[in-house]
CSV table of C-alpha atoms and ligand atoms in Angstrom, one decimal:
chain,number,residue,atom,x,y,z
T,1,MET,CA,55.6,-107.3,-52.9
T,2,ASP,CA,55.5,-109.0,-56.3
T,3,GLU,CA,55.6,-105.8,-58.2
T,4,LYS,CA,58.7,-104.7,-56.4
T,5,VAL,CA,60.4,-107.9,-57.2
T,6,SER,CA,59.5,-107.6,-60.8
T,7,THR,CA,60.7,-104.0,-61.0
T,8,ILE,CA,64.1,-105.0,-59.7
T,9,SER,CA,64.4,-107.8,-62.1
T,10,THR,CA,63.1,-105.8,-65.1
T,11,PRO,CA,65.7,-105.6,-67.8
T,12,ILE,CA,66.7,-102.2,-69.1
T,13,ALA,CA,64.6,-102.6,-72.2
T,14,GLY,CA,61.4,-102.8,-70.2
T,15,TYR,CA,62.1,-99.7,-68.1
T,16,ARG,CA,61.0,-97.0,-70.5
T,17,PRO,CA,57.3,-98.0,-71.0
T,18,GLN,CA,57.0,-98.2,-67.2
T,19,LEU,CA,58.4,-94.7,-66.7
T,20,THR,CA,56.0,-93.3,-69.3
T,21,ARG,CA,53.1,-94.9,-67.6
T,22,LEU,CA,54.1,-93.4,-64.3
T,23,VAL,CA,54.5,-89.9,-65.8
T,24,CYS,CA,51.1,-90.2,-67.4
T,25,LEU,CA,49.5,-91.3,-64.2
T,26,LEU,CA,51.1,-88.4,-62.3
T,27,LEU,CA,49.9,-85.9,-64.9
T,28,LEU,CA,46.4,-87.3,-64.7
T,29,VAL,CA,46.3,-86.9,-60.9
T,30,TYR,CA,47.7,-83.4,-61.2
T,31,PHE,CA,45.0,-82.3,-63.7
T,32,ALA,CA,42.3,-83.9,-61.7
T,33,LEU,CA,43.4,-82.1,-58.6
T,34,SER,CA,43.9,-78.7,-60.2
T,35,SER,CA,40.5,-78.8,-61.9
T,36,LEU,CA,39.0,-79.6,-58.5
T,37,TRP,CA,40.9,-76.6,-57.0
T,38,ALA,CA,39.7,-74.3,-59.7
T,39,GLY,CA,36.1,-75.2,-59.0
T,40,HIS,CA,36.6,-73.7,-55.4
T,41,PRO,CA,38.2,-70.4,-55.8
T,42,SER,CA,40.6,-69.1,-53.1
T,43,GLU,CA,38.9,-69.9,-49.7
T,44,PRO,CA,36.2,-72.6,-50.2
T,45,ARG,CA,35.2,-72.9,-46.5
T,46,ARG,CA,35.1,-69.2,-45.4
T,47,PRO,CA,31.7,-68.6,-44.0
T,48,SER,CA,30.3,-65.1,-44.1
T,49,PHE,CA,29.0,-63.3,-41.0
T,50,SER,CA,28.4,-60.0,-42.7
T,51,TYR,CA,24.7,-60.0,-41.4
T,52,LEU,CA,26.2,-59.3,-37.9
T,53,ALA,CA,27.2,-55.8,-39.2
T,54,ASP,CA,23.5,-54.9,-39.3
T,55,HIS,CA,23.2,-55.2,-35.5
T,56,CYS,CA,24.5,-51.8,-34.5
T,57,THR,CA,28.0,-51.0,-35.9
T,58,SER,CA,26.6,-49.0,-38.9
T,59,SER,CA,24.4,-46.8,-36.7
T,60,ILE,CA,26.9,-45.8,-34.1
T,61,SER,CA,28.5,-42.3,-34.2
T,62,PRO,CA,32.2,-41.6,-33.5
T,63,ILE,CA,33.1,-39.3,-30.7
T,64,GLY,CA,32.3,-35.8,-32.0
T,65,THR,CA,34.1,-32.4,-31.7
T,66,GLU,CA,31.8,-31.3,-28.9
T,67,GLU,CA,32.8,-34.2,-26.7
T,68,PHE,CA,36.5,-33.5,-27.3
T,69,LEU,CA,36.0,-29.9,-26.3
T,70,THR,CA,34.2,-30.9,-23.1
T,71,ARG,CA,37.2,-33.3,-22.3
T,72,GLN,CA,39.7,-30.5,-22.9
T,73,LYS,CA,37.7,-28.0,-20.8
T,74,GLU,CA,37.3,-30.5,-17.9
T,75,LEU,CA,41.0,-31.2,-18.1
T,76,ALA,CA,41.8,-27.5,-17.9
T,77,ILE,CA,39.4,-27.0,-14.9
T,78,THR,CA,40.9,-30.1,-13.1
T,79,LEU,CA,44.5,-28.7,-13.7
T,80,HIS,CA,43.4,-25.4,-12.3
T,81,ASN,CA,41.8,-26.9,-9.3
T,82,LEU,CA,44.8,-29.2,-8.7
T,83,ASN,CA,47.4,-26.5,-8.6
T,84,GLY,CA,46.4,-23.1,-10.0
T,85,SER,CA,48.8,-23.4,-12.8
T,86,ALA,CA,49.5,-27.1,-13.5
T,87,ALA,CA,50.2,-28.3,-17.0
T,88,TYR,CA,49.4,-31.6,-18.6
T,89,VAL,CA,51.7,-33.3,-21.2
T,90,THR,CA,51.1,-36.4,-23.2
T,91,GLU,CA,52.7,-38.1,-26.2
T,92,PRO,CA,50.4,-39.7,-28.9
T,93,SER,CA,48.8,-42.4,-26.7
T,94,ALA,CA,45.5,-43.5,-25.3
T,95,ASN,CA,45.3,-40.2,-23.4
T,96,GLY,CA,46.5,-38.4,-26.5
T,97,LEU,CA,43.6,-39.9,-28.3
T,98,PHE,CA,41.2,-39.2,-25.5
T,99,PHE,CA,42.0,-35.5,-25.1
T,100,ALA,CA,43.2,-34.5,-28.6
T,101,ASN,CA,42.4,-37.4,-31.0
T,102,VAL,CA,46.0,-38.3,-31.5
T,103,SER,CA,47.0,-41.9,-30.9
T,104,THR,CA,50.1,-43.7,-32.1
T,105,VAL,CA,48.0,-44.6,-35.2
T,106,GLU,CA,47.8,-41.0,-36.2
T,107,TRP,CA,51.4,-40.3,-35.2
T,108,ARG,CA,53.9,-43.2,-34.7
T,109,LEU,CA,56.3,-42.7,-31.8
T,110,SER,CA,60.0,-42.2,-32.7
T,111,GLU,CA,63.0,-40.9,-30.9
T,112,ARG,CA,61.8,-37.4,-31.9
T,113,PRO,CA,59.0,-36.4,-29.5
T,114,LEU,CA,55.7,-34.9,-30.4
T,115,LEU,CA,54.1,-33.5,-27.3
T,116,LEU,CA,50.5,-32.3,-26.6
T,117,ILE,CA,50.6,-29.7,-23.9
T,118,ILE,CA,47.4,-28.5,-22.2
T,119,THR,CA,47.4,-25.7,-19.7
T,120,PRO,CA,44.5,-23.8,-18.0
T,121,LYS,CA,43.9,-20.2,-19.1
T,122,LEU,CA,41.7,-17.8,-17.2
T,123,GLU,CA,39.6,-15.6,-19.5
T,124,ASP,CA,36.6,-13.5,-18.5
T,125,GLY,CA,36.5,-15.4,-15.2
T,126,GLU,CA,36.3,-18.7,-16.9
T,127,ILE,CA,38.8,-21.5,-17.3
T,128,HIS,CA,39.7,-22.5,-20.9
T,129,PRO,CA,42.2,-25.0,-22.2
T,130,LYS,CA,45.3,-23.7,-24.0
T,131,LEU,CA,46.7,-26.3,-26.4
T,132,SER,CA,50.3,-26.3,-27.6
T,133,VAL,CA,51.7,-29.0,-29.8
T,134,LEU,CA,55.5,-29.5,-30.0
T,135,ALA,CA,56.6,-31.2,-33.2
T,136,PRO,CA,59.9,-31.7,-35.1
T,137,ARG,CA,60.3,-28.8,-37.5
T,138,PHE,CA,60.9,-31.0,-40.6
T,139,GLU,CA,57.6,-32.7,-39.9
T,140,ALA,CA,55.6,-29.6,-38.9
T,141,THR,CA,53.4,-29.7,-42.0
T,142,ARG,CA,52.4,-33.3,-41.4
T,143,ALA,CA,51.8,-32.5,-37.7
T,144,LYS,CA,49.5,-29.7,-38.7
T,145,LEU,CA,47.4,-32.2,-40.6
T,146,LEU,CA,46.6,-34.1,-37.4
T,147,PRO,CA,42.8,-34.2,-36.9
T,148,ILE,CA,42.9,-32.4,-33.5
T,149,PRO,CA,39.5,-31.0,-32.5
T,150,PHE,CA,39.9,-27.7,-30.7
T,151,ALA,CA,37.5,-24.8,-30.0
T,152,GLN,CA,39.6,-22.2,-31.8
T,153,PRO,CA,41.8,-24.3,-34.1
T,154,ASN,CA,43.8,-21.2,-35.2
T,155,GLU,CA,44.7,-20.8,-31.5
T,156,ILE,CA,46.5,-24.0,-31.2
T,157,GLU,CA,50.1,-23.0,-30.5
T,158,TRP,CA,52.6,-24.9,-32.8
T,159,ILE,CA,56.1,-25.2,-31.5
T,160,GLU,CA,58.5,-26.4,-34.1
T,161,TRP,CA,61.8,-27.7,-32.9
T,162,PRO,CA,64.7,-27.8,-35.2
T,163,GLU,CA,67.0,-30.9,-35.0
T,164,GLU,CA,69.8,-29.0,-33.3
T,165,ALA,CA,67.6,-27.5,-30.5
T,166,SER,CA,66.4,-29.2,-27.3
T,167,PRO,CA,62.6,-29.9,-27.7
T,168,TYR,CA,62.2,-29.7,-23.9
T,169,GLU,CA,63.6,-26.2,-23.6
T,170,LEU,CA,61.3,-25.1,-26.4
T,171,ALA,CA,58.3,-26.9,-24.7
T,172,VAL,CA,59.1,-25.0,-21.5
T,173,ALA,CA,58.6,-21.8,-23.5
T,174,ALA,CA,55.0,-22.8,-23.9
T,175,LEU,CA,54.5,-23.1,-20.2
T,176,GLY,CA,53.6,-20.3,-17.9
T,177,GLU,CA,54.0,-20.3,-14.1
T,178,GLN,CA,55.0,-23.9,-14.2
T,179,LYS,CA,58.5,-22.7,-15.1
T,180,ASP,CA,59.1,-21.3,-11.7
T,181,GLY,CA,58.0,-23.9,-9.2
T,182,GLY,CA,54.8,-25.2,-10.6
T,183,ILE,CA,53.7,-28.7,-11.5
T,184,VAL,CA,53.8,-30.6,-14.8
T,185,PHE,CA,51.6,-33.7,-14.9
T,186,VAL,CA,52.7,-36.2,-17.5
T,187,ASP,CA,50.6,-39.0,-18.9
T,188,SER,CA,51.9,-42.1,-17.2
T,189,ALA,CA,52.6,-43.8,-20.6
T,190,THR,CA,55.0,-41.0,-21.5
T,191,ARG,CA,58.5,-42.5,-22.2
T,192,TYR,CA,61.1,-41.9,-19.5
T,193,PHE,CA,63.5,-39.9,-21.7
T,194,VAL,CA,60.7,-37.4,-22.4
T,195,VAL,CA,59.9,-37.0,-18.6
T,196,ASP,CA,63.6,-36.7,-17.9
T,197,GLY,CA,64.1,-34.1,-20.6
T,198,LEU,CA,61.2,-32.1,-19.3
T,199,GLN,CA,62.4,-32.2,-15.7
T,200,LYS,CA,65.9,-31.1,-16.7
T,201,ALA,CA,64.5,-28.2,-18.7
T,202,LEU,CA,62.3,-27.3,-15.7
T,203,PRO,CA,64.6,-27.6,-12.7
T,204,GLN,CA,62.3,-25.4,-10.5
T,205,ALA,CA,59.1,-27.5,-11.3
T,206,LYS,CA,57.8,-30.9,-10.3
T,207,VAL,CA,57.3,-33.3,-13.2
T,208,VAL,CA,55.1,-36.1,-12.0
T,209,ALA,CA,52.6,-38.7,-13.3
T,210,ALA,CA,49.0,-37.4,-13.6
T,211,PRO,CA,47.0,-38.0,-10.5
T,212,VAL,CA,43.7,-39.8,-10.1
T,213,GLU,CA,41.7,-36.5,-10.6
T,214,ILE,CA,43.0,-36.4,-14.2
T,215,LYS,CA,42.9,-40.2,-14.7
T,216,GLN,CA,39.3,-40.4,-13.8
T,217,LEU,CA,38.3,-38.0,-16.6
T,218,ARG,CA,38.9,-40.9,-18.9
T,219,GLU,CA,37.9,-43.7,-16.4
T,220,ARG,CA,34.3,-42.4,-16.1
T,221,LYS,CA,32.7,-42.9,-19.5
T,222,SER,CA,30.2,-40.6,-21.2
T,223,LYS,CA,26.9,-41.6,-22.8
T,224,GLY,CA,28.5,-41.4,-26.2
T,225,GLU,CA,31.4,-43.7,-25.2
T,226,LEU,CA,29.0,-46.2,-23.5
T,227,GLU,CA,26.9,-46.4,-26.7
T,228,ILE,CA,30.0,-47.3,-28.7
T,229,MET,CA,31.1,-49.8,-26.0
T,230,LYS,CA,27.7,-51.5,-25.8
T,231,CYS,CA,27.7,-52.0,-29.6
T,232,ALA,CA,31.3,-53.3,-29.6
T,233,HIS,CA,30.4,-55.8,-26.8
T,234,GLU,CA,27.1,-56.9,-28.2
T,235,THR,CA,28.7,-57.6,-31.6
T,236,THR,CA,31.5,-59.5,-30.0
T,237,LEU,CA,29.1,-61.7,-28.1
T,238,LEU,CA,26.9,-62.3,-31.1
T,239,SER,CA,30.1,-63.3,-33.0
T,240,ILE,CA,30.9,-65.9,-30.4
T,241,ARG,CA,27.3,-67.3,-30.5
T,242,GLU,CA,27.4,-67.6,-34.2
T,243,VAL,CA,30.7,-69.4,-34.2
T,244,HIS,CA,29.5,-71.6,-31.4
T,245,LYS,CA,26.8,-72.9,-33.7
T,246,ARG,CA,29.4,-73.9,-36.3
T,247,LEU,CA,31.8,-75.7,-34.0
T,248,TYR,CA,32.2,-79.5,-34.3
T,249,ILE,CA,34.0,-82.3,-32.5
T,250,GLY,CA,37.3,-82.8,-34.2
T,251,MET,CA,37.7,-79.1,-35.2
T,252,ARG,CA,41.2,-77.6,-34.7
T,253,GLU,CA,41.7,-74.6,-32.5
T,254,SER,CA,43.4,-72.7,-35.4
T,255,GLU,CA,40.3,-73.3,-37.6
T,256,ALA,CA,37.9,-72.0,-34.9
T,257,ARG,CA,40.3,-69.1,-34.2
T,258,GLU,CA,40.3,-68.1,-37.8
T,259,MET,CA,36.5,-68.4,-38.1
T,260,ILE,CA,35.8,-66.2,-35.1
T,261,ALA,CA,38.3,-63.6,-36.3
T,262,THR,CA,36.4,-63.6,-39.6
T,263,ALA,CA,33.1,-63.1,-37.7
T,264,LEU,CA,34.4,-60.2,-35.7
T,265,ALA,CA,35.8,-58.5,-38.9
T,266,ASP,CA,32.5,-59.2,-40.8
T,267,ALA,CA,30.6,-57.7,-37.8
T,268,GLY,CA,32.5,-54.5,-38.2
T,269,LEU,CA,35.1,-54.7,-35.5
T,270,SER,CA,38.7,-53.9,-36.3
T,271,ASN,CA,41.7,-55.9,-34.9
T,272,GLY,CA,39.3,-58.5,-33.7
T,273,GLY,CA,40.6,-61.9,-32.4
T,274,CYS,CA,40.1,-64.4,-29.7
T,275,LEU,CA,42.2,-66.6,-27.5
T,276,THR,CA,40.8,-69.9,-28.7
T,277,LEU,CA,41.6,-72.8,-26.3
T,278,PHE,CA,40.2,-76.3,-26.3
T,279,GLY,CA,40.1,-78.7,-23.3
T,280,ASP,CA,43.1,-78.5,-21.0
T,281,ASN,CA,44.7,-75.8,-23.1
T,282,ALA,CA,42.3,-73.4,-21.5
T,283,ALA,CA,43.9,-74.2,-18.1
T,284,LEU,CA,46.6,-71.7,-19.0
T,285,PRO,CA,44.7,-68.4,-18.8
T,286,HIS,CA,46.6,-66.8,-21.7
T,287,GLY,CA,47.0,-69.9,-23.9
T,288,SER,CA,49.3,-72.8,-24.5
T,289,GLY,CA,50.5,-72.3,-28.1
T,290,SER,CA,49.6,-75.8,-29.2
T,291,ASP,CA,46.9,-76.5,-31.8
T,292,ARG,CA,44.7,-79.3,-30.5
T,293,THR,CA,41.4,-80.6,-31.8
T,294,LEU,CA,38.1,-80.3,-29.9
T,295,GLY,CA,37.4,-83.6,-28.2
T,296,GLN,CA,34.0,-84.8,-27.0
T,297,SER,CA,34.8,-84.1,-23.3
T,298,ASP,CA,36.4,-80.7,-24.0
T,299,PHE,CA,35.1,-77.2,-23.3
T,300,ALA,CA,36.0,-74.6,-25.9
T,301,LEU,CA,37.1,-71.2,-24.4
T,302,PHE,CA,36.9,-68.0,-26.5
T,303,ASP,CA,38.3,-64.8,-25.0
T,304,CYS,CA,37.5,-62.2,-27.7
T,305,THR,CA,38.4,-58.6,-28.2
T,306,GLY,CA,37.7,-56.1,-31.0
T,307,ASN,CA,37.8,-52.4,-31.6
T,308,LEU,CA,35.0,-50.1,-32.6
T,309,LEU,CA,35.6,-46.4,-33.2
T,310,GLY,CA,38.6,-46.5,-30.9
T,311,TYR,CA,36.9,-48.5,-28.1
T,312,GLN,CA,37.8,-52.1,-27.1
T,313,SER,CA,35.5,-55.0,-26.4
T,314,ASP,CA,36.3,-58.0,-24.2
T,315,VAL,CA,34.0,-61.0,-23.8
T,316,THR,CA,34.9,-64.6,-22.8
T,317,ARG,CA,32.7,-67.7,-23.1
T,318,THR,CA,33.5,-71.3,-22.2
T,319,VAL,CA,31.2,-73.5,-24.3
T,320,ALA,CA,30.2,-77.1,-25.0
T,321,LEU,CA,28.4,-78.6,-28.0
T,322,PRO,CA,25.1,-80.5,-28.0
T,323,ASP,CA,27.0,-83.7,-28.7
T,324,SER,CA,29.8,-83.0,-26.1
T,325,LYS,CA,30.1,-85.3,-23.2
T,326,ILE,CA,31.6,-83.0,-20.6
T,327,PRO,CA,32.6,-84.7,-17.3
T,328,SER,CA,30.1,-83.7,-14.6
T,329,GLY,CA,33.0,-82.3,-12.5
T,330,HIS,CA,33.9,-79.9,-15.2
T,331,LEU,CA,30.2,-78.8,-15.6
T,332,PHE,CA,30.2,-78.3,-11.8
T,333,ILE,CA,33.2,-75.9,-12.2
T,334,TRP,CA,31.4,-74.1,-15.0
T,335,GLU,CA,28.4,-73.5,-12.8
T,336,ARG,CA,30.5,-72.3,-9.9
T,337,VAL,CA,32.3,-69.8,-12.1
T,338,GLN,CA,28.9,-68.6,-13.4
T,339,ALA,CA,27.6,-68.2,-9.9
T,340,ALA,CA,30.8,-66.3,-8.8
T,341,GLN,CA,30.4,-64.0,-11.8
T,342,LEU,CA,26.7,-63.2,-10.9
T,343,ARG,CA,27.5,-62.6,-7.3
T,344,ALA,CA,30.3,-60.2,-8.2
T,345,HIS,CA,28.0,-58.4,-10.6
T,346,ASP,CA,25.4,-57.9,-7.8
T,347,ALA,CA,28.1,-56.6,-5.5
T,348,ALA,CA,29.3,-54.0,-7.8
T,349,ARG,CA,27.8,-50.5,-7.4
T,350,ALA,CA,28.9,-46.9,-7.0
T,351,GLY,CA,30.5,-46.3,-3.6
T,352,THR,CA,31.8,-49.9,-3.2
T,353,ALA,CA,35.5,-50.6,-3.1
T,354,THR,CA,36.7,-52.4,-6.2
T,355,ALA,CA,38.6,-54.8,-4.0
T,356,ILE,CA,35.3,-56.0,-2.4
T,357,VAL,CA,33.9,-57.1,-5.7
T,358,ASP,CA,37.0,-59.2,-6.3
T,359,GLU,CA,36.6,-60.6,-2.8
T,360,VAL,CA,33.0,-61.6,-3.4
T,361,ALA,CA,33.9,-63.8,-6.4
T,362,ARG,CA,37.0,-65.2,-4.7
T,363,SER,CA,35.3,-66.1,-1.4
T,364,TYR,CA,32.5,-67.8,-3.2
T,365,LEU,CA,34.9,-70.0,-5.2
T,366,GLN,CA,36.8,-70.6,-1.9
T,367,ARG,CA,33.8,-72.5,-0.5
T,368,TYR,CA,34.4,-75.1,-3.2
T,369,GLY,CA,38.2,-75.2,-2.8
T,370,TYR,CA,38.7,-73.4,-6.1
T,371,GLU,CA,40.3,-70.2,-4.8
T,372,LYS,CA,43.8,-71.6,-5.6
T,373,TYR,CA,42.8,-72.1,-9.2
T,374,PHE,CA,41.5,-68.6,-9.6
T,375,THR,CA,44.9,-67.1,-10.2
T,376,HIS,CA,44.2,-63.6,-11.5
T,377,ARG,CA,42.3,-60.5,-10.5
T,378,LEU,CA,38.5,-60.4,-11.1
T,379,GLY,CA,38.5,-57.6,-13.7
T,380,HIS,CA,39.9,-54.5,-15.3
T,381,GLY,CA,38.7,-51.2,-16.5
T,382,ILE,CA,38.1,-51.1,-20.3
T,383,GLY,CA,37.6,-48.3,-22.9
T,384,ILE,CA,40.2,-46.9,-25.3
T,385,GLU,CA,42.5,-49.5,-23.9
T,386,GLY,CA,41.5,-53.2,-23.4
T,387,HIS,CA,42.9,-53.1,-19.9
T,388,GLU,CA,42.9,-49.8,-18.1
T,389,SER,CA,42.4,-48.4,-14.6
T,390,PRO,CA,40.6,-48.9,-12.3
T,391,TYR,CA,40.9,-52.6,-11.6
T,392,LEU,CA,38.7,-55.1,-9.7
T,393,VAL,CA,41.5,-56.5,-7.6
T,394,GLY,CA,42.5,-57.2,-4.1
T,395,GLY,CA,44.6,-54.6,-2.4
T,396,SER,CA,43.1,-51.8,-4.5
T,397,LYS,CA,41.9,-48.7,-2.7
T,398,ASP,CA,39.8,-47.5,-5.7
T,399,ILE,CA,36.1,-46.8,-5.2
T,400,ILE,CA,33.6,-47.6,-7.9
T,401,LYS,CA,32.0,-44.5,-9.4
T,402,THR,CA,29.3,-43.9,-11.9
T,403,GLY,CA,30.5,-44.2,-15.5
T,404,HIS,CA,33.2,-46.7,-14.6
T,405,THR,CA,33.4,-49.8,-16.8
T,406,PHE,CA,34.8,-53.1,-15.8
T,407,SER,CA,35.3,-56.7,-17.0
T,408,ASN,CA,34.0,-59.3,-14.6
T,409,GLU,CA,35.9,-62.5,-15.4
T,410,PRO,CA,36.3,-65.1,-12.7
T,411,GLY,CA,38.0,-68.3,-13.9
T,412,VAL,CA,39.1,-71.7,-12.6
T,413,TYR,CA,42.2,-73.2,-14.1
T,414,ILE,CA,43.3,-76.8,-13.2
T,415,GLU,CA,46.5,-77.5,-15.2
T,416,GLY,CA,46.4,-80.6,-17.3
T,417,LYS,CA,42.6,-80.9,-16.8
T,418,VAL,CA,40.3,-78.0,-17.4
T,419,GLY,CA,40.0,-74.2,-17.7
T,420,VAL,CA,36.7,-72.2,-17.4
T,421,ARG,CA,36.4,-68.5,-17.6
T,422,LEU,CA,33.3,-66.3,-18.1
T,423,GLU,CA,33.8,-62.6,-18.9
T,424,ASP,CA,31.2,-59.9,-19.2
T,425,CYS,CA,31.8,-56.2,-19.0
T,426,PHE,CA,29.5,-53.8,-17.2
T,427,TYR,CA,29.2,-50.1,-16.6
T,428,ILE,CA,27.9,-48.2,-13.6
T,429,ASP,CA,24.8,-46.3,-14.6
T,430,GLU,CA,23.7,-42.9,-13.2
T,431,LYS,CA,21.8,-44.6,-10.3
T,432,GLY,CA,25.0,-46.4,-9.3
T,433,ASN,CA,24.0,-49.8,-10.5
T,434,ALA,CA,26.0,-52.3,-12.6
T,435,VAL,CA,24.5,-52.8,-16.1
T,436,LEU,CA,25.9,-55.3,-18.6
T,437,LEU,CA,27.3,-53.8,-21.8
T,438,THR,CA,25.7,-56.8,-23.5
T,439,GLU,CA,22.3,-56.4,-21.9
T,440,GLY,CA,20.9,-55.6,-25.3
T,441,VAL,CA,21.6,-59.2,-26.5
T,442,GLY,CA,20.7,-61.0,-23.3
T,443,GLY,CA,24.0,-60.6,-21.4
T,444,THR,CA,25.7,-63.4,-19.5
T,445,ALA,CA,25.9,-67.1,-20.5
T,446,LYS,CA,22.9,-69.2,-19.3
T,447,SER,CA,24.8,-72.5,-19.6
T,448,ALA,CA,27.8,-74.0,-21.5
T,449,LEU,CA,25.3,-74.7,-24.3
T,450,LYS,CA,23.8,-71.2,-24.3
T,451,PRO,CA,26.6,-68.7,-24.4
R,501,LIG,C1,39.6,-37.9,-35.1
R,501,LIG,O1,40.5,-38.5,-35.9
R,501,LIG,C2,40.0,-39.4,-36.9
R,501,LIG,C3,41.1,-39.9,-37.8
R,501,LIG,O2,42.0,-40.6,-37.0
R,501,LIG,C4,39.1,-38.6,-37.8
R,501,LIG,O3,38.5,-39.5,-38.8
R,501,LIG,C5,38.0,-38.0,-37.0
R,501,LIG,O4,37.1,-37.1,-37.7
R,501,LIG,C6,38.6,-37.1,-35.9
R,501,LIG,N1,37.5,-36.6,-35.0
R,501,LIG,C7,37.2,-35.3,-34.8
R,501,LIG,C8,36.1,-35.0,-33.9
R,501,LIG,O5,37.8,-34.5,-35.4
R,502,LIG,C1,51.5,-25.9,-6.8
R,502,LIG,O1,52.6,-26.8,-6.9
R,502,LIG,C2,53.8,-26.2,-6.3
R,502,LIG,C3,54.9,-27.1,-6.5
R,502,LIG,O2,54.7,-28.4,-5.9
R,502,LIG,C4,53.5,-25.8,-4.9
R,502,LIG,O3,54.7,-25.2,-4.3
R,502,LIG,C5,52.3,-24.9,-4.8
R,502,LIG,O4,52.0,-24.7,-3.4
R,502,LIG,C6,51.1,-25.6,-5.4
R,502,LIG,N1,50.0,-24.6,-5.4
R,502,LIG,C7,48.8,-25.0,-5.2
R,502,LIG,C8,47.7,-23.9,-5.3
R,502,LIG,O5,48.5,-26.1,-4.8
């Protein structure tokens, strides 16, 4: 107060020395701060989780040529069995990746279609796949560099379409009997203008979405795929556990989110990240968009995904800290969600309807009046895509088969109060039993303190 008064009353003559003193003080503060900063280069608080990469990611093999050839052959046989002469068409996509190693990463979609066309070919009494690739002529050289595994690479038929021609009419030339009254099955992710173009170029044929017989070639995972998926899920869970140890009361969601993304990346997963939700933010299953701090009575929810060699992981944990003071009602919810998850896991086996597994979790939560807070399906298939068919959901007619993979993720979300979700993915082994993809690292959460 005094100072202010004296400043105002200072005559012009006394003004200069004061300004000089202020400038000196500011410079001093600046240099002090910048020398502190220089002592901590770039990211001072970034922990390293690179030890997680030793767990399995470095010893896992990508899907090899043999497996691609098996997929192509099985597709050809399925097409033949479905309709003597059916064809299968896909753009670069999850199925493009599954059958021909071409996803939208290898070939970005544009208005100019690139189509992978597989038809069955009978040779010496055996069904073989015939592969045709339709590509824009001016990009033909780049298309031929695509890493497509095929039994006789020089037998891949390349169809180059010049800008002024209809790609669909040229694609039809690659087809056989489908031209006159056959069936063309398109991958269901194919864009409508492509389906429409094919149908108009094939007025005699039926152009329809690929049926379940084709879809299940990808739904039912091979040993090689399951090995990759186990590693992806184990690493994801280990990352959550490591970050759990470093959480503290007062931490921001954004800080925890960044830390776990670092852990997933260090562990060897690509495009890794987690929905990171504290307290009542977790009551909105896909997040709230606010950045709150972790309070003593809050759970922290991490719903994490990452990619390993083209396969997705998906693990959710709702955790507390040793010094948390979680309301007993919220711990009660946590335990009910855990019990619902275990019951659903026990109910899942080959031959059971997917809808029943959802029902087991739902009816258990209903006993406690929580069914209205369990607002989503129990689970989804997982593999090349994070969410893929079949689904553990009411109303589904799907039956569980060996090789299927599912997430099992019951949740209770009470808006403004609390959100709890636990998610573990499992596969159906050769005996028809459900086995956790994270079995190798102890599987499901034992308590909110032991994720
Ligand atoms: C599949 O494509 C990737 C590049 O996207 C390549 O590294 C890999 O070798 C290919 N796989 C086979 C079996 O050719
Ligand atoms: C193949 O599909 C066509 C068109 O729907 C149909 O007319 C034909 O009977 C089918 N053939 C077989 C063997 O199912």
